[in-house]
Each structure stands twice: as structure tokens, then as C-alpha cells.
Coordinates of C-alpha atoms and ligand atoms in Angstrom, one line a residue:
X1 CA -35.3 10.7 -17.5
X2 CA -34.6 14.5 -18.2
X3 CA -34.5 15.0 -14.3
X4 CA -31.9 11.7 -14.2
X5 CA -29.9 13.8 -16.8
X6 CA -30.0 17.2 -15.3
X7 CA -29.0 15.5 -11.8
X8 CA -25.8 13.6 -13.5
X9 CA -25.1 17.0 -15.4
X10 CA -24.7 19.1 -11.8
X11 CA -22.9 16.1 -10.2
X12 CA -20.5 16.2 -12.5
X13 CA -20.1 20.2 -12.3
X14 CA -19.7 19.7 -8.5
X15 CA -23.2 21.6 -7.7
X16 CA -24.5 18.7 -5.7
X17 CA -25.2 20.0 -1.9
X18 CA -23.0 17.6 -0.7
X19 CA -20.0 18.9 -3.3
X20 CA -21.0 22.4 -2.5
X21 CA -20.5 21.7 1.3
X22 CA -17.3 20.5 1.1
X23 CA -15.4 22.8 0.6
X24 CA -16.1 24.7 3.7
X25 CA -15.5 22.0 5.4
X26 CA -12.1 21.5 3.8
X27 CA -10.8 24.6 4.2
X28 CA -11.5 24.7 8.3
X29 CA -9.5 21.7 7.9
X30 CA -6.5 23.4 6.0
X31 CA -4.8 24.6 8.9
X32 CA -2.9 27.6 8.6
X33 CA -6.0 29.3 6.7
X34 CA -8.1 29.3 10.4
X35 CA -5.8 32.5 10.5
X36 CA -7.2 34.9 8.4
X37 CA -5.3 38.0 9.7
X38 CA -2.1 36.7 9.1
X39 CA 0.1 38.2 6.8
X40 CA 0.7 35.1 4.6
X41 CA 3.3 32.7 4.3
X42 CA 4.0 30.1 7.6
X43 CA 1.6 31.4 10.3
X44 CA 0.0 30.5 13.1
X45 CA -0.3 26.7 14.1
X46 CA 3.0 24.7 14.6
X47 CA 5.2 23.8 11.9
X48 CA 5.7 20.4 10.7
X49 CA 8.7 18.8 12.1
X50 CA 9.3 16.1 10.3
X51 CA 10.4 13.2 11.3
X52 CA 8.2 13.2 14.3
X53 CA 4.8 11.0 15.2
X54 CA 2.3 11.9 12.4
X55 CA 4.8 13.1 10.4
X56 CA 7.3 10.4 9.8
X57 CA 9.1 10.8 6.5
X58 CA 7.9 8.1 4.1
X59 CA 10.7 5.8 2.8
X60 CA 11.0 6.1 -1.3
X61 CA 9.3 3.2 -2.8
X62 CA 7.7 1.3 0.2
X63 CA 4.6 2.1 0.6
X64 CA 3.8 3.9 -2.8
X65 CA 3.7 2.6 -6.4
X66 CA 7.7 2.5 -7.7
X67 CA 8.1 4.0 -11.0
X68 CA 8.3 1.5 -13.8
X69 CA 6.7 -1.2 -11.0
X70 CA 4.9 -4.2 -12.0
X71 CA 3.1 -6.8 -9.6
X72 CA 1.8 -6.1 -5.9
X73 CA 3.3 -3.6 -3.8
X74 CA 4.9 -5.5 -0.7
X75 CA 2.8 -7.0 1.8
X76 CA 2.8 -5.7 5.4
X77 CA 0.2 -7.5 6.9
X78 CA 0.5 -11.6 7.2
X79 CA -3.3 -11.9 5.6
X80 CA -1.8 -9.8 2.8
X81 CA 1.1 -11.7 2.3
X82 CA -0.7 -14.8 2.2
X83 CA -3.2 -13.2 -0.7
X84 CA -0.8 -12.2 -2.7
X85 CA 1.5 -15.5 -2.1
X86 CA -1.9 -17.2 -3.5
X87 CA -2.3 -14.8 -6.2
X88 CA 1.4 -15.2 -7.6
X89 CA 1.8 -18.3 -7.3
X90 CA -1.2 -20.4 -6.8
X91 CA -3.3 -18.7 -9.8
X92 CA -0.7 -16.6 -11.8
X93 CA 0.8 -20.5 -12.4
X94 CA -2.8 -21.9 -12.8
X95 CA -3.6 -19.5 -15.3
X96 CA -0.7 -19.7 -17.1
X97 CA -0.8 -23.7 -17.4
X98 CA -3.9 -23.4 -18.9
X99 CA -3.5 -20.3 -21.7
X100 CA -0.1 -22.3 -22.8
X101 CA -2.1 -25.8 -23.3
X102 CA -5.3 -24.5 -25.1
X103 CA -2.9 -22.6 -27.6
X104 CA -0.5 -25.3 -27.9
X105 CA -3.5 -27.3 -28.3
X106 CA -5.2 -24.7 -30.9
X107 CA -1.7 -24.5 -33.0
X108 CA -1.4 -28.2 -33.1
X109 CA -4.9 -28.9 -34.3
X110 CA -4.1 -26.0 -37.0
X111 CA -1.2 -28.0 -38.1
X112 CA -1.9 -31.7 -38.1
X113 CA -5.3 -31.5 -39.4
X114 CA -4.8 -28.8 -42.2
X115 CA -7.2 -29.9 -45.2
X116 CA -3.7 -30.4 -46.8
X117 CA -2.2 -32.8 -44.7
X118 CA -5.9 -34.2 -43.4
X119 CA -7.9 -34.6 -46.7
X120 CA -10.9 -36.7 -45.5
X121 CA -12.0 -35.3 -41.9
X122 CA -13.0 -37.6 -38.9
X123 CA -16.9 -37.6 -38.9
X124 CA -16.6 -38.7 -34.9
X125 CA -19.0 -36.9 -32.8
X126 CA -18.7 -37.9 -29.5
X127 CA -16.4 -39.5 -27.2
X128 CA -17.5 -40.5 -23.8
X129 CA -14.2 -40.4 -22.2
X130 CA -13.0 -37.1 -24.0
X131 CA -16.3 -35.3 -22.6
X132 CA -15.7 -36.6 -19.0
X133 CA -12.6 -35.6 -18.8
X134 CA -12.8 -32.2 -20.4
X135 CA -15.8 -31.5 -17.5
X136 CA -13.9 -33.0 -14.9
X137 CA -10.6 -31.3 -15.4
X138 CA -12.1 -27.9 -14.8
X139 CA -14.4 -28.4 -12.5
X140 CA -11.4 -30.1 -10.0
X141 CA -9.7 -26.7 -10.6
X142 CA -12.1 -24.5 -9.5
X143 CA -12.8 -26.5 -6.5
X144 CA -9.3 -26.2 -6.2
X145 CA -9.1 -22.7 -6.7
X146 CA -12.3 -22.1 -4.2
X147 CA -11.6 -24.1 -1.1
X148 CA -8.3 -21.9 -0.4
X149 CA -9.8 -18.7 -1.9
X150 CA -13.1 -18.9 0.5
X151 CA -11.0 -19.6 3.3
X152 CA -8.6 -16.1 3.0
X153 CA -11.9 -14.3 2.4
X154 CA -13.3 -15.8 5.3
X155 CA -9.9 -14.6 7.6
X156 CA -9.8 -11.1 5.8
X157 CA -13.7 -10.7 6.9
X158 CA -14.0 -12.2 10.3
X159 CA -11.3 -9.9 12.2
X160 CA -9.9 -11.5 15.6
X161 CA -10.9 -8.7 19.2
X162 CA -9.5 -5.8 18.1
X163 CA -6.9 -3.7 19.7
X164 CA -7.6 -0.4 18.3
X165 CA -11.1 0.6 16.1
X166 CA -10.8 3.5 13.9
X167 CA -14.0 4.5 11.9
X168 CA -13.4 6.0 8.4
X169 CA -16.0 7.9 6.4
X170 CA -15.7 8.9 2.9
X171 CA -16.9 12.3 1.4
X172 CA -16.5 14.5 -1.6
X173 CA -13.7 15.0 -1.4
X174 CA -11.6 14.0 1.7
X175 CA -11.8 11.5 4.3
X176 CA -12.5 11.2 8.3
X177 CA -10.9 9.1 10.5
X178 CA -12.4 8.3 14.4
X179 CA -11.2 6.6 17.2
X180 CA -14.1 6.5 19.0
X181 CA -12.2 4.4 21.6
X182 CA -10.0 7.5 22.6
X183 CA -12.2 10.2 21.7
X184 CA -10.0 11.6 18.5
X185 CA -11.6 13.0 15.3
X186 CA -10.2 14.4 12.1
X187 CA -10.4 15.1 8.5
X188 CA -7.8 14.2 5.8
X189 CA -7.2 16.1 3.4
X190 CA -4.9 16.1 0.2
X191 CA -2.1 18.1 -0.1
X192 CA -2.0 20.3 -2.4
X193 CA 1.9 21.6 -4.9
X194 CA 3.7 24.3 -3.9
X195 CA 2.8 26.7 -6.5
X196 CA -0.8 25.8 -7.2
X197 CA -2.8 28.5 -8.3
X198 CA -5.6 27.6 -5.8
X199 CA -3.8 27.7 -2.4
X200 CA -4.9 31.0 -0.3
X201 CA -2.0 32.2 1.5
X202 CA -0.9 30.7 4.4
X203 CA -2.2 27.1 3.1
X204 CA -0.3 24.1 3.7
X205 CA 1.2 22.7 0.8
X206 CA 3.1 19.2 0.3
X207 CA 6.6 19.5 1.2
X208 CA 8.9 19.4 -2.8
X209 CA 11.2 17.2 -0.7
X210 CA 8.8 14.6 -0.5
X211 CA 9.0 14.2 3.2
X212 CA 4.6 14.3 3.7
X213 CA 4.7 11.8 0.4
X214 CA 4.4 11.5 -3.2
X215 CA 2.2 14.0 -5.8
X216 CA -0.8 13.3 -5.2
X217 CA -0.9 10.9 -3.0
X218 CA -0.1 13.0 0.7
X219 CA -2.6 14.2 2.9
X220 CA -2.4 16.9 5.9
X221 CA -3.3 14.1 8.8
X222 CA -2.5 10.7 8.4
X223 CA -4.4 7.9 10.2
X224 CA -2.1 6.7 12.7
X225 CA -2.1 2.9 13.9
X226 CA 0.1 0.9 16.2
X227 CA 2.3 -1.9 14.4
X228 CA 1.4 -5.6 16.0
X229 CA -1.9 -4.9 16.9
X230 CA -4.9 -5.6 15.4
X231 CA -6.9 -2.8 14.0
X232 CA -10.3 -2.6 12.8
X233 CA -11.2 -0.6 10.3
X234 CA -15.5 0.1 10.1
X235 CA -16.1 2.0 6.9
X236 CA -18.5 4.1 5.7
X237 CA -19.8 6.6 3.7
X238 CA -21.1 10.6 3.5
X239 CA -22.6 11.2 0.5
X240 CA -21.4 9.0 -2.7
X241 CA -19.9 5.7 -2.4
X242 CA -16.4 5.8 -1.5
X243 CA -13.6 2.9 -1.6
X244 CA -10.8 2.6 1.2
X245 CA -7.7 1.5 -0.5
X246 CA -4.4 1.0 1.0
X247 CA -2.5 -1.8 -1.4
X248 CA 0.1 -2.4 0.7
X249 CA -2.5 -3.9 3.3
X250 CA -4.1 -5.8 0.6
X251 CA -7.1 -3.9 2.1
X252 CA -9.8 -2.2 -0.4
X253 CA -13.1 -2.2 0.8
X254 CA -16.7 -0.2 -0.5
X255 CA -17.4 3.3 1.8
X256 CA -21.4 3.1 1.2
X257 CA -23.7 5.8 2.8
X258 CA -26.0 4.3 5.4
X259 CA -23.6 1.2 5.4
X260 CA -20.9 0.6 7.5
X261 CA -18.3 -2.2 6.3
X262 CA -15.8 -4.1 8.5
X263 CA -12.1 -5.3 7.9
X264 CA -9.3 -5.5 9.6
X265 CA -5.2 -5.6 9.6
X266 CA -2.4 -6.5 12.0
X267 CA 0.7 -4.8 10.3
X268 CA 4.3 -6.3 11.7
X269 CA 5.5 -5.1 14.5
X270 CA 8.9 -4.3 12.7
X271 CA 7.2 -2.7 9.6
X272 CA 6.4 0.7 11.0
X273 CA 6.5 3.3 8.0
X274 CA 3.8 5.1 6.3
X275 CA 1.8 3.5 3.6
X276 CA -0.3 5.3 0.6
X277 CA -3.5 4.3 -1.0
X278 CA -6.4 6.0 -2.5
X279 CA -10.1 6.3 -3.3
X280 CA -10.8 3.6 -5.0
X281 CA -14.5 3.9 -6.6
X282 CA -15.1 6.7 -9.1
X283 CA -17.2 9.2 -6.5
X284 CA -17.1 12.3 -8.3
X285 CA -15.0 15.5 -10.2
X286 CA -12.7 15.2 -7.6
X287 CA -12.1 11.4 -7.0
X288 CA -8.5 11.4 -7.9
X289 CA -7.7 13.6 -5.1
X290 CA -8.9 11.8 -1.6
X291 CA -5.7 10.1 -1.1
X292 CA -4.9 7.6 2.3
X293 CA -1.9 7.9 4.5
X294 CA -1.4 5.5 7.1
X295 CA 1.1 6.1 9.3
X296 CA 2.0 2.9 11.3
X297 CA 4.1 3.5 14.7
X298 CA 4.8 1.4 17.9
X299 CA 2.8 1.3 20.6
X300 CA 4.1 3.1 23.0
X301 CA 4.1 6.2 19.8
X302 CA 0.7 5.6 18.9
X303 CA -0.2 6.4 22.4
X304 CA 1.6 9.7 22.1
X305 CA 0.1 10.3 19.2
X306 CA -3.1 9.8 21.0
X307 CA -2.7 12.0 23.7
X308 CA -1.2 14.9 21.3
X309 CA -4.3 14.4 19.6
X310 CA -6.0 15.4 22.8
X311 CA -7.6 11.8 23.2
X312 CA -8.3 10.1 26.5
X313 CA -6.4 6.9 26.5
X314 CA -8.4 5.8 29.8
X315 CA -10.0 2.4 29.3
X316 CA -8.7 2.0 25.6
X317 CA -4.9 1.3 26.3
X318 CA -4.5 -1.1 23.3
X319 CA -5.5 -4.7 24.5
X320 CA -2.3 -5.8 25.2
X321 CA -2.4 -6.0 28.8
X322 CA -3.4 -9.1 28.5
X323 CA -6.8 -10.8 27.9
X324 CA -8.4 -10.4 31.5
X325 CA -10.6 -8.0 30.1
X326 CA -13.1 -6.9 32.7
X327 CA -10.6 -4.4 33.7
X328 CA -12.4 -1.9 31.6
X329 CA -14.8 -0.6 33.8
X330 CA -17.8 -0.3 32.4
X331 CA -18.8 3.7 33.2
X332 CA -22.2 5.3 33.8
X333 CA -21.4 7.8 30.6
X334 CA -23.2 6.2 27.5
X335 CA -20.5 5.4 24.9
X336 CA -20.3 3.7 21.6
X337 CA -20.1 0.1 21.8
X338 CA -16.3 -0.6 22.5
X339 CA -14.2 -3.4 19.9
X340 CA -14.7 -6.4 21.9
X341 CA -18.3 -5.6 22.5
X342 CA -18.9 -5.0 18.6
X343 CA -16.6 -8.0 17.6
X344 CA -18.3 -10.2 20.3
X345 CA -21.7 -9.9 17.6
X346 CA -19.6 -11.6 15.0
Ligands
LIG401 CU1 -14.1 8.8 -3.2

């Protein structure tokens, strides 16, 4: 137990290994620190234009939590719509229904059979059809609520071929996102304020304008996707478990170490933006700080993005070109298990 105890006490200091690696690894990642010699300020690597592929500026409000905001954030994705449709009106209605008739039901009983107004109590203990119908009634409702609920769960878990695989792993504190269809690797990072007493010189910080995305929620490298294509997401985790969260997908899914987990979206092809989420499971001192930017482009972009990112689009040109799929030769090289391969298991 005392060893229990000491190992939550370091964990929480951040003097696990795995915390104490991080940061190395972070700060490799932090681009303008990889050069040292330079005098400070904007250095070396290219600026930011913004406005271009991986750094499209976010549009206030979509995407993000909205100040004063209540409900889910808009749907992009036709499996999210559907959840939420179900959740606002299917069960926020069901719910509802039911809290307004057992406290109508409560107050009336209060009322009408006050010991003033009902002196000598009913000494009834059962009634055959009162007990049938109050088993019944709730039973039928959560078959009700099951049969559609199963089904979405079902569509949100068994993704359709996909288009374009991108492997996410979790760590203390900061994510990585593969491609392992195009060869492209990365680490996200969170962007840190202009002004904050940590930043070395020459660090990236998050633009005040807002154009890489809200306080605390934009990151250095986005994930970038193509709109109107199916994507699948296999997540997993380094160290801790981790949650991949991006509301706007209606996508939040467990990172576990040694685990890898499967979902998948198809954003529309006219909702190209970029869209915020977080860490969602409490993984350590800095938990709050792992945020999700998915930046969702057209095709044709993505594949820009692709080859900027030094990938290899050969053999991976997203699935499009229709379904005669043999035309992905299948090479000598070893490599991963491609989509179609991995989906074909399902
Ligand atoms: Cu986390």
C-alpha cells in the first residue's frame, strides 16, 4: 500500500519516467527551439501563413464551445447528427414526460390524500392491473429506447472501407497522429500565450488574434483530413490512458496502452473548417493541456497537405477512384496492413 501511495504521490508531481520523457520530446517538437543559436524572436523554420493548408483560420464559434453555450456543439458528421437528433429529441422529450408525470403524480397524491382531507386511509394492498401496468410501461420504454440506441452504436463502431486511416496515440502530455498509408508522422502539441513565463526564446506561441484557435485549446500541427471521405481513426495509448475527444464529431473514444480502439467519421463535404476537442480522461498534471485540432480540407488540399508533409501519396490516393480496388499493387516492401485490408477483419 505505502509503495501504491508513493507511486500516486510522483505521478502526480510529474516524476513518472514517462512524464519525465516528455518533455524532451516536446520541445524537439516546438519548432523554432531546434535552433538554438538563434538570436531569439521568429527564427529559423517558416512562418505561419495563415490562412493556408494546416493553418486555416478557425471560424469563431464553430468548432469550439461558444461562450454562454448550452446543448451540443453542431454536428458535422451525419452519424453525429443523427446522435444528437436522438438525444434532443428522442430522450431529452422521454425524460422530460416522465420527471413532469411522477411529480405531478407526487404533488397530487400530497394534496388529495392529506390526513386532512383523507381521514381514514385505503388499507388496499395490491392491485393486479396497477402492478402490470406500472412494469409494463417502463419496460416498453427502454425497449424503446434500446432498439434505436444499439443500432447508432452499432453504425458509430462498425466503420464502412475507409478512405484515409490516421493512427492517434496519446501521451503525457501531447498527442501523435500517423498516416501510415502515406508515410506522415507528427506530434501535437499545445500552444502555449504569448507572454508565458515558460516559453524559451524563439518558441512558438498561439497567435492573440486567435487565427491557430482558442486559449487552450490550439495546438502547433493539426490533424488534417479530407471532408467527404471516410476516415478511420485507430486509437491508442503511450503511457496513461488517454481519451480522443472532438465534440463536434460526436467522436470520444478511450486511448488505452497496449489497446488500439477503432471509430470512424465522414465529415460533409461542404463543412471544411477546423474543429477543437480535448483529452478527455483525467491522465495526469497536465491533462488539461493535450488539446485536438482537426483541420478538415478537400481532397484535392489534403493531398497537398500530404505531399508538404513529405508523404508518398503512391498507392493511398483516397479511395475515390472508384471501387476496383486491385489497382493498389500489392509491393514486395512489407507494410502495415492497408484500410481495406484491416476493415476487411471486421
Ligand atoms: Cu490525456
Amino acid at each position: 500500500m505505502k509503495l501504491i501511495g508513493w507511486a500516486i504521490a510522483l505521478a502526480a508531481a510529474g516524476l513518472t519516467p514517462a512524464a519525465a520523457q516528455a518533455p524532451a520530446s516536446a520541445t524537439t517538437d516546438n519548432v523554432t527551439a531546434a535552433a538554438p543559436a538563434a538570436p531569439a524572436a521568429t527564427a529559423a523554420p517558416a512562418p505561419i501563413v495563415y490562412g493556408s493548408i494546416g493553418h486555416q483560420i478557425p471560424t469563431p464559434g464553430v468548432g469550439m464551445p461558444k461562450p454562454g453555450g448550452i446543448g451540443i456543439e453542431e454536428q458535422v458528421t451525419p452519424l453525429g447528427r443523427r446522435a444528437a437528433h436522438f438525444h434532443d429529441f428522442w430522450l431529452m422529450w422521454t425524460i422530460s414526460l416522465i420527471s413532469v408525470f411522477v411529480l405531478a403524480l407526487l404533488l397530487w397524491t400530497i394534496f388529495r390524500y392529506r390526513r386532512s382531507a383523507n381521514p381514514t386511509p385505503s388499507r388496499n394492498s395490491h392491485n393486479t392491473t396497477i402492478e402490470v401496468v406500472w412494469t409494463l410501461v417502463p419496460v416498453l420504454i427502454l425497449v424503446g429506447i434500446a432498439i434505436p440506441s444499439i443500432s447508432l452504436l452499432r453504425a458509430q463502431y462498425s466503420p464502412p472501407p475507409a478512405d484515409v486511416t490516421v493512427k492517434i496515440t496519446g501521451h503525457q502530455w501531447y498527442w501523435t497522429y500517423e498516416y501510415p498509408d502515406y508515410g506522415v508522422s507528427f506530434d501535437s502539441n499545445i500552444l502555449k500565450e504569448k507572454g508565458d513565463p515558460t516559453l524559451k526564446p524563439g518558441d512558438r506561441y498561439r497567435d492573440p488574434a486567435g487565427r491557430d484557435g482558442p486559449p487552450l485549446l490550439a495546438a502547433d500541427e493539426r490533424m488534417v483530413i479530407p471532408a467527404g471521405k471516410v476516415v478511420k481513426f485507430i486509437i491508442t495509448a503511450d503511457d496513461v490512458i488517454h481519451s480522443f475527444a472532438v465534440p463536434a464529431f460526436w467522436t470520444k473514444l478511450d486511448a488505452n496502452p497496449g489497446q488500439l480502439n477503432e471509430t470512424w467519421v465522414k465529415v460533409d463535404a461542404d463543412k471544411t473548417g477546423v474543429y477543437f476537442g480535448q483529452c478527455s480522461e483525467l491522465c495526469g498534471a497536465r491533462h488539461g493541456f493535450m488539446p485536438i485540432n482537426v483541420e478538415v480540407v478537400t481532397p484535392d488540399q489534403f493531398k497537398q497537405w500530404v505531399a508538404s508533409k513529405g508523404g508518398t501519396l503512391a498507392g493511398a490516393k483516397p479511395a475515390a477512384t472508384t471501387a476496383a480496388a486491385p489497382a493498389q499493387p500489392q509491393p514486395a516492401t512489407p507494410q502495415p496492413a492497408t484500410n481495406q485490408a484491416a476493415t476487411a477483419q471486421n
